[in-house]
Amino acid sequence: MLSTLKNAWKIPELRTKIKYTFLLLVVFRLGAMVPAPGIDIEIVRSIVEEAGLLAMFDMFSGGAFGNMTIFALSITPYITASIIMNLLTVAIPKLEELAKEGEEGRKKISQYTRYATVILALIQATGISVGLFRGALERPGAFNVIVLIMTLTAGTAFLMWLGEQITEKGIGNGISLIIFAGIIAGIPNGAINTFRLIRTGEIGVFNILIFLAIVLAIVMGVVAIQEGTRKIPVQYAKRVVGRKMYGGQSTHIPLKVNQSGVIPVIFAMSVMALPQTLTLFLGNESGFGRFVATWFSPNGTPGIFIYSILSAILIIFFTYFYTAITFNPVEVASNMKKYGGFIPGIRPGKPTTEYLTKVLNRITLAGAVFLATITILPMIILNFTNIPIALGGTAILIVVGVALETMKQVESQMLMRHYQGFLK
């Protein structure tokens, strides 16, 4: 990875993209330190520390939520809007047609996603202002509430723009990198708190060793699954076009064990945050708020187990869902048949589609179960070790997954420029 970055830095165009990406991430971190107007931060911090799910939300926002800054909502509304649009694309024929129209159709869907993001940000900001943190308002009043709502909504809209700019002009997926930067930003503070607790004897060295072993195992597992690929051999028959002969070569279709990357985990965490979002309107002391804190909280029992089971189910579902969107066995089989390709031992057409679907379902199940396991198992273990580093399986999965995907994009751009130089 370091070698790749070093080589990429030598290419002027890539160096510019890396600098641009880093600059926008710095803007994100600076914005995460600008407090929202009219809020008592100490009251907000006490509320966040009491609610386990809010602490996890604070981790993904890079501490912006716990400090109630202008980026307190983080990029979560955009992720939720993306989930909704992906589901509607499958359910509504008109949106499905737009998705198949190519670049123009995708631009239209992206526009709808932006509108949905602003609407969801308004809803969440209203819930925070008049619900969860209404007691933290220094000067309660309609005008101050409206200013706070507009500020938080504008912060999310700006983050969405930052993410899109990184994706378009920088390196990597902008939205994923913003989440990545938010998680990384919380590590130093968590490490300091951990060493402080070790010195006071509140946490044993054995617990730290368990934590480090879990982190190492997760990192190794994520790399293995992310890089794991099932290669389906494909043979192309020889055909004569005019005076030239085409085909006759052997190749393969790479089916990744984890075709969807970290997207299912991010989607699942966003859905699991919905009950907590509803409590923003009703308050933690309401009947619904106490029910969520007891049964859907990642801290304490029995909430930790129910939360983990539901998270696992959602991760498996979104893994299959996102894989079905990104890889279409019918289309692949049709293209193979069109150009004279076939899988040895499998007839072209429908048998090829059925074979690809069967293989894809099997390896996707392995990837989905792995994602669910490394997400919920460390969460349960760390819940009983009381280590104050908010870096469970979900965070490690996102950090490692985003790092690998970003490096692959860097390598692909380097390879593309290598071929361009060769052709010149």
XYZ file of C-alpha atoms in Angstrom:
424
model
C 0.000 0.000 0.000
C 2.791 2.431 0.922
C 4.654 1.480 -2.251
C 1.544 2.172 -4.323
C 1.065 5.614 -2.756
C 4.752 6.406 -3.270
C 4.574 5.497 -6.955
C 1.272 7.346 -7.399
C 2.822 10.478 -5.876
C 5.350 10.526 -8.716
C 2.577 10.952 -11.304
C 1.557 14.652 -11.474
C -2.123 14.015 -12.235
C -2.534 11.453 -9.455
C -0.583 13.658 -7.058
C -3.063 16.458 -7.757
C -5.998 14.124 -7.104
C -4.497 12.883 -3.842
C -3.885 16.454 -2.667
C -7.434 17.428 -3.635
C -8.894 14.473 -1.732
C -6.792 15.204 1.339
C -7.749 18.896 1.251
C -11.487 18.122 1.174
C -11.105 15.638 4.037
C -9.337 18.383 6.015
C -12.302 20.666 5.286
C -14.579 17.931 6.646
C -12.551 17.643 9.852
C -12.440 21.426 10.305
C -16.208 21.637 9.837
C -16.643 18.867 12.410
C -15.169 21.264 14.986
C -17.489 24.227 14.285
C -20.270 24.178 16.914
C -23.900 24.525 15.902
C -25.527 27.756 17.175
C -27.458 27.910 20.441
C -26.567 24.485 21.881
C -25.105 23.592 25.276
C -22.465 21.016 24.302
C -22.073 19.581 27.816
C -25.737 18.537 27.934
C -25.430 16.962 24.478
C -22.344 14.981 25.515
C -24.063 13.624 28.619
C -27.049 12.443 26.546
C -24.804 10.792 23.931
C -22.738 8.980 26.584
C -25.895 7.496 28.135
C -27.223 6.077 24.847
C -25.045 3.369 23.271
C -26.492 3.704 19.776
C -25.917 7.469 19.805
C -22.281 6.811 20.748
C -21.942 4.610 17.664
C -23.532 7.338 15.542
C -21.054 9.785 17.061
C -18.204 7.478 16.029
C -19.295 7.473 12.368
C -19.604 11.276 12.425
C -16.065 11.634 13.774
C -17.241 13.171 17.051
C -19.338 15.833 15.285
C -22.585 14.496 16.756
C -21.394 14.371 20.369
C -20.036 17.914 20.086
C -23.119 19.067 18.151
C -21.237 20.732 15.320
C -22.550 21.816 11.927
C -21.778 18.302 10.594
C -23.605 16.554 13.448
C -25.903 14.599 11.110
C -22.864 13.428 9.149
C -23.544 11.691 5.835
C -26.171 9.312 7.290
C -29.190 10.956 5.543
C -27.451 10.457 2.196
C -26.828 6.778 2.923
C -30.464 6.297 3.959
C -31.631 8.098 0.812
C -29.397 5.844 -1.310
C -30.951 2.758 0.293
C -34.448 4.048 -0.452
C -33.581 4.872 -4.071
C -31.978 1.453 -4.629
C -35.093 -0.267 -3.287
C -37.390 1.944 -5.371
C -35.299 1.313 -8.484
C -36.167 -2.374 -8.215
C -39.823 -1.762 -7.310
C -40.750 1.111 -9.684
C -40.471 0.367 -13.439
C -39.850 4.020 -14.377
C -36.818 4.253 -12.092
C -35.616 0.880 -13.390
C -35.756 2.264 -16.941
C -33.769 5.315 -15.833
C -31.102 3.045 -14.309
C -30.747 1.251 -17.662
C -30.473 4.447 -19.707
C -26.811 4.863 -18.906
C -25.119 8.018 -17.687
C -28.120 10.342 -18.123
C -30.402 7.982 -16.211
C -27.910 7.653 -13.357
C -27.614 11.450 -13.159
C -31.387 11.706 -12.800
C -31.435 9.086 -10.025
C -28.547 10.886 -8.301
C -30.604 14.081 -8.429
C -33.562 12.327 -6.793
C -31.182 10.959 -4.149
C -29.982 14.482 -3.338
C -33.550 15.709 -2.888
C -34.327 12.757 -0.620
C -31.147 13.462 1.370
C -32.211 17.045 2.095
C -35.701 15.893 3.134
C -34.329 13.206 5.466
C -31.786 15.668 6.895
C -34.619 18.104 7.639
C -36.549 15.358 9.421
C -33.555 14.246 11.499
C -32.544 17.827 12.293
C -36.089 18.572 13.450
C -36.061 15.476 15.637
C -32.771 16.530 17.228
C -33.814 20.134 17.751
C -37.326 19.666 19.137
C -36.892 16.128 20.471
C -33.691 14.612 21.795
C -31.700 17.788 22.471
C -34.493 20.258 23.196
C -33.179 20.548 26.758
C -29.759 21.567 25.407
C -31.046 24.688 23.670
C -29.585 27.743 25.395
C -32.441 29.987 24.238
C -35.570 27.960 23.438
C -37.675 29.596 20.803
C -39.025 29.073 17.293
C -36.373 31.224 15.611
C -33.428 29.495 17.320
C -34.883 26.060 16.561
C -35.324 26.942 12.872
C -31.738 28.261 12.684
C -30.423 25.034 14.219
C -32.477 22.879 11.845
C -31.282 24.826 8.805
C -27.658 24.677 9.997
C -27.664 20.888 10.488
C -29.440 20.312 7.161
C -26.996 22.581 5.328
C -24.102 20.712 6.970
C -25.327 17.387 5.583
C -25.918 18.906 2.135
C -22.360 20.306 2.166
C -20.931 16.911 3.172
C -22.878 15.286 0.336
C -21.317 17.806 -2.061
C -17.851 17.137 -0.607
C -18.298 13.398 -1.119
C -19.406 13.848 -4.730
C -16.474 16.168 -5.452
C -14.014 13.612 -4.053
C -15.560 10.851 -6.158
C -15.507 12.984 -9.306
C -12.185 14.827 -9.005
C -10.263 12.961 -6.318
C -9.334 9.392 -5.465
C -11.795 6.794 -4.144
C -15.461 6.900 -3.166
C -16.076 10.240 -1.465
C -18.902 9.135 0.837
C -16.931 6.112 2.053
C -13.816 8.231 2.617
C -15.779 10.717 4.738
C -16.990 7.869 6.963
C -13.433 6.481 6.970
C -12.004 9.839 8.094
C -14.646 10.142 10.816
C -13.791 6.736 12.285
C -10.029 7.305 12.116
C -10.401 10.682 13.831
C -11.807 9.027 16.963
C -8.959 6.518 17.434
C -6.388 8.821 19.149
C -8.861 10.005 21.791
C -10.015 6.426 22.451
C -6.403 5.239 22.792
C -5.629 8.003 25.288
C -8.695 7.108 27.375
C -7.728 3.438 27.275
C -4.196 4.069 28.556
C -5.626 6.296 31.254
C -7.951 3.504 32.419
C -5.063 1.020 32.344
C -3.040 3.272 34.632
C -5.935 3.555 37.083
C -6.533 -0.221 36.971
C -10.100 0.020 35.596
C -9.136 -2.065 32.548
C -6.805 -5.040 32.688
C -3.982 -5.740 30.286
C -5.657 -9.056 29.419
C -8.694 -7.176 28.029
C -6.398 -5.064 25.878
C -4.704 -8.191 24.512
C -8.129 -9.646 23.668
C -9.032 -6.431 21.875
C -5.804 -6.388 19.851
C -6.257 -10.065 18.937
C -9.797 -9.336 17.743
C -8.602 -6.375 15.665
C -5.819 -8.430 14.067
C -8.174 -11.327 13.270
C -10.758 -8.986 11.744
C -8.186 -7.184 9.596
C -6.800 -10.483 8.295
C -10.314 -11.812 7.654
C -11.446 -8.654 5.853
C -8.411 -8.676 3.577
C -8.893 -12.386 2.806
C -12.609 -11.990 2.011
C -12.188 -8.732 0.083
C -9.501 -10.296 -2.094
C -11.192 -13.708 -2.352
C -12.386 -14.497 -5.887
C -13.981 -17.495 -7.606
C -12.723 -17.641 -11.195
C -15.232 -19.137 -13.642
C -13.341 -20.383 -16.743
C -14.676 -19.148 -20.093
C -13.683 -20.443 -23.525
C -14.373 -18.494 -26.722
C -14.916 -20.452 -29.913
C -12.994 -19.565 -33.050
C -14.957 -17.640 -35.667
C -14.033 -16.198 -39.048
C -15.075 -12.646 -39.931
C -14.040 -11.768 -43.459
C -10.409 -12.845 -43.760
C -9.673 -12.626 -40.046
C -10.124 -15.247 -37.343
C -11.343 -14.192 -33.906
C -11.770 -16.051 -30.613
C -10.165 -19.252 -29.492
C -8.737 -17.753 -26.286
C -9.445 -18.759 -22.699
C -10.344 -16.305 -19.954
C -12.379 -16.251 -16.751
C -15.179 -14.398 -14.946
C -13.987 -13.187 -11.514
C -16.763 -13.577 -8.932
C -15.733 -11.920 -5.699
C -16.704 -13.543 -2.423
C -17.695 -10.119 -1.149
C -19.119 -8.513 -4.266
C -20.735 -5.605 -2.381
C -17.790 -4.445 -0.217
C -18.719 -2.526 2.946
C -22.003 -1.191 1.531
C -24.257 -3.815 3.250
C -22.801 -2.982 6.672
C -23.290 0.759 6.166
C -26.855 0.186 4.935
C -27.658 -2.122 7.855
C -26.301 0.339 10.417
C -28.380 3.112 8.860
C -31.560 1.034 9.085
C -30.796 0.033 12.684
C -30.471 3.726 13.522
C -34.096 4.381 12.480
C -35.646 3.424 15.874
C -33.187 5.758 17.572
C -34.139 8.471 15.073
C -37.798 8.109 16.089
C -36.845 8.608 19.718
C -35.417 11.980 18.720
C -39.002 13.158 18.334
C -40.482 11.322 21.321
C -37.568 11.673 23.767
C -35.555 9.081 25.678
C -37.952 9.183 28.632
C -41.000 8.245 26.556
C -42.311 4.687 26.496
C -40.964 4.123 22.996
C -37.601 5.649 23.965
C -37.229 3.304 26.952
C -38.289 0.353 24.778
C -35.593 1.172 22.189
C -32.953 1.675 24.888
C -33.792 -1.725 26.408
C -34.336 -3.896 23.332
C -32.468 -2.194 20.469
C -29.344 -0.830 22.143
C -25.858 -2.195 21.346
C -25.026 -1.831 25.046
C -26.370 -4.027 27.841
C -28.617 -7.056 27.807
C -30.867 -8.167 26.245
C -30.589 -5.252 23.780
C -27.110 -6.170 22.563
C -28.228 -9.641 21.432
C -31.436 -8.493 19.698
C -29.573 -5.624 18.052
C -26.876 -8.039 16.858
C -29.338 -10.580 15.432
C -31.294 -7.919 13.525
C -28.050 -6.380 12.254
C -26.870 -9.788 10.984
C -30.159 -10.383 9.146
C -30.022 -6.943 7.517
C -26.363 -7.368 6.504
C -27.099 -10.709 4.821
C -30.155 -9.227 3.078
C -28.313 -6.143 1.789
C -25.358 -8.282 0.672
C -27.620 -10.329 -1.602
C -29.584 -7.242 -2.646
C -26.551 -5.163 -3.615
C -24.879 -8.141 -5.326
C -28.015 -8.681 -7.429
C -27.848 -5.031 -8.514
C -24.155 -5.034 -9.420
C -23.951 -8.457 -11.109
C -26.616 -9.747 -13.503
C -26.081 -13.431 -14.490
C -28.671 -13.183 -17.291
C -26.842 -10.275 -18.926
C -23.428 -11.936 -18.517
C -24.681 -15.208 -20.035
C -26.311 -13.316 -22.920
C -23.110 -11.426 -23.717
C -21.073 -14.635 -23.593
C -23.442 -16.352 -26.019
C -23.429 -13.315 -28.300
C -19.635 -13.400 -28.683
C -19.285 -17.172 -28.842
C -18.178 -17.726 -25.270
C -19.112 -20.665 -23.064
C -18.215 -22.238 -19.743
C -16.635 -25.674 -20.284
C -19.214 -28.356 -19.530
C -22.110 -25.849 -19.430
C -24.392 -25.137 -22.384
C -24.764 -21.456 -23.420
C -27.963 -19.566 -22.598
C -30.229 -20.517 -19.699
C -27.967 -23.307 -18.288
C -25.115 -20.772 -18.071
C -27.381 -18.299 -16.266
C -28.466 -20.968 -13.777
C -24.870 -22.058 -13.182
C -23.647 -18.487 -12.589
C -26.594 -17.800 -10.265
C -25.891 -20.977 -8.281
C -22.189 -20.184 -7.854
C -22.895 -16.541 -7.041
C -25.472 -17.445 -4.375
C -23.049 -19.836 -2.668
C -20.081 -17.494 -2.488
C -22.326 -14.538 -1.586
C -23.663 -16.519 1.363
C -20.114 -17.060 2.612
C -19.321 -13.364 2.214
C -22.584 -12.275 3.869
C -22.134 -14.569 6.876
C -18.570 -13.350 7.262
C -19.661 -9.696 7.171
C -22.370 -10.352 9.749
C -20.010 -12.296 12.029
C -17.208 -9.755 12.129
C -19.756 -6.995 12.654
C -21.679 -8.412 15.604
C -19.183 -10.733 17.364
C -16.657 -8.027 18.316
C -19.567 -5.801 19.340
C -20.687 -8.393 21.883
C -17.154 -9.127 23.139
C -16.139 -5.470 23.464
C -19.406 -4.728 25.257
C -18.169 -6.899 28.141
C -14.534 -5.734 28.092
C -15.524 -2.042 28.508
C -12.660 -0.770 26.357
C -13.460 2.886 25.468
C -12.294 2.617 21.854
C -15.277 2.765 19.525
C -13.594 0.514 16.991
C -15.648 -2.632 16.810
C -16.013 -5.016 13.897
C -18.138 -2.578 11.879
C -15.606 0.252 12.136
C -12.631 -2.004 11.337
C -14.492 -3.519 8.392
C -15.268 -0.075 6.974
C -11.743 1.250 7.550
C -9.988 -1.763 5.991
C -12.547 -2.141 3.204
C -12.390 1.533 2.188
C -8.575 1.485 2.328
C -8.431 -1.573 0.042
C -10.966 -0.161 -2.433
C -9.164 3.191 -2.561
C -5.813 1.518 -3.185
C -7.348 -0.536 -5.988
C -8.599 2.645 -7.637
C -5.133 4.185 -7.328
C -3.562 1.071 -8.874
C -6.093 0.991 -11.724
C -5.439 4.639 -12.562
C -1.696 4.011 -12.459
C -2.107 1.038 -14.785
C -4.260 3.080 -17.165
C -1.652 5.814 -17.358
C 1.084 3.198 -17.851
C -0.725 1.848 -20.909
C -1.316 5.357 -22.231
C 2.390 6.095 -21.966
C 3.189 2.805 -23.702
C 0.840 3.555 -26.585
C 2.357 6.991 -27.014
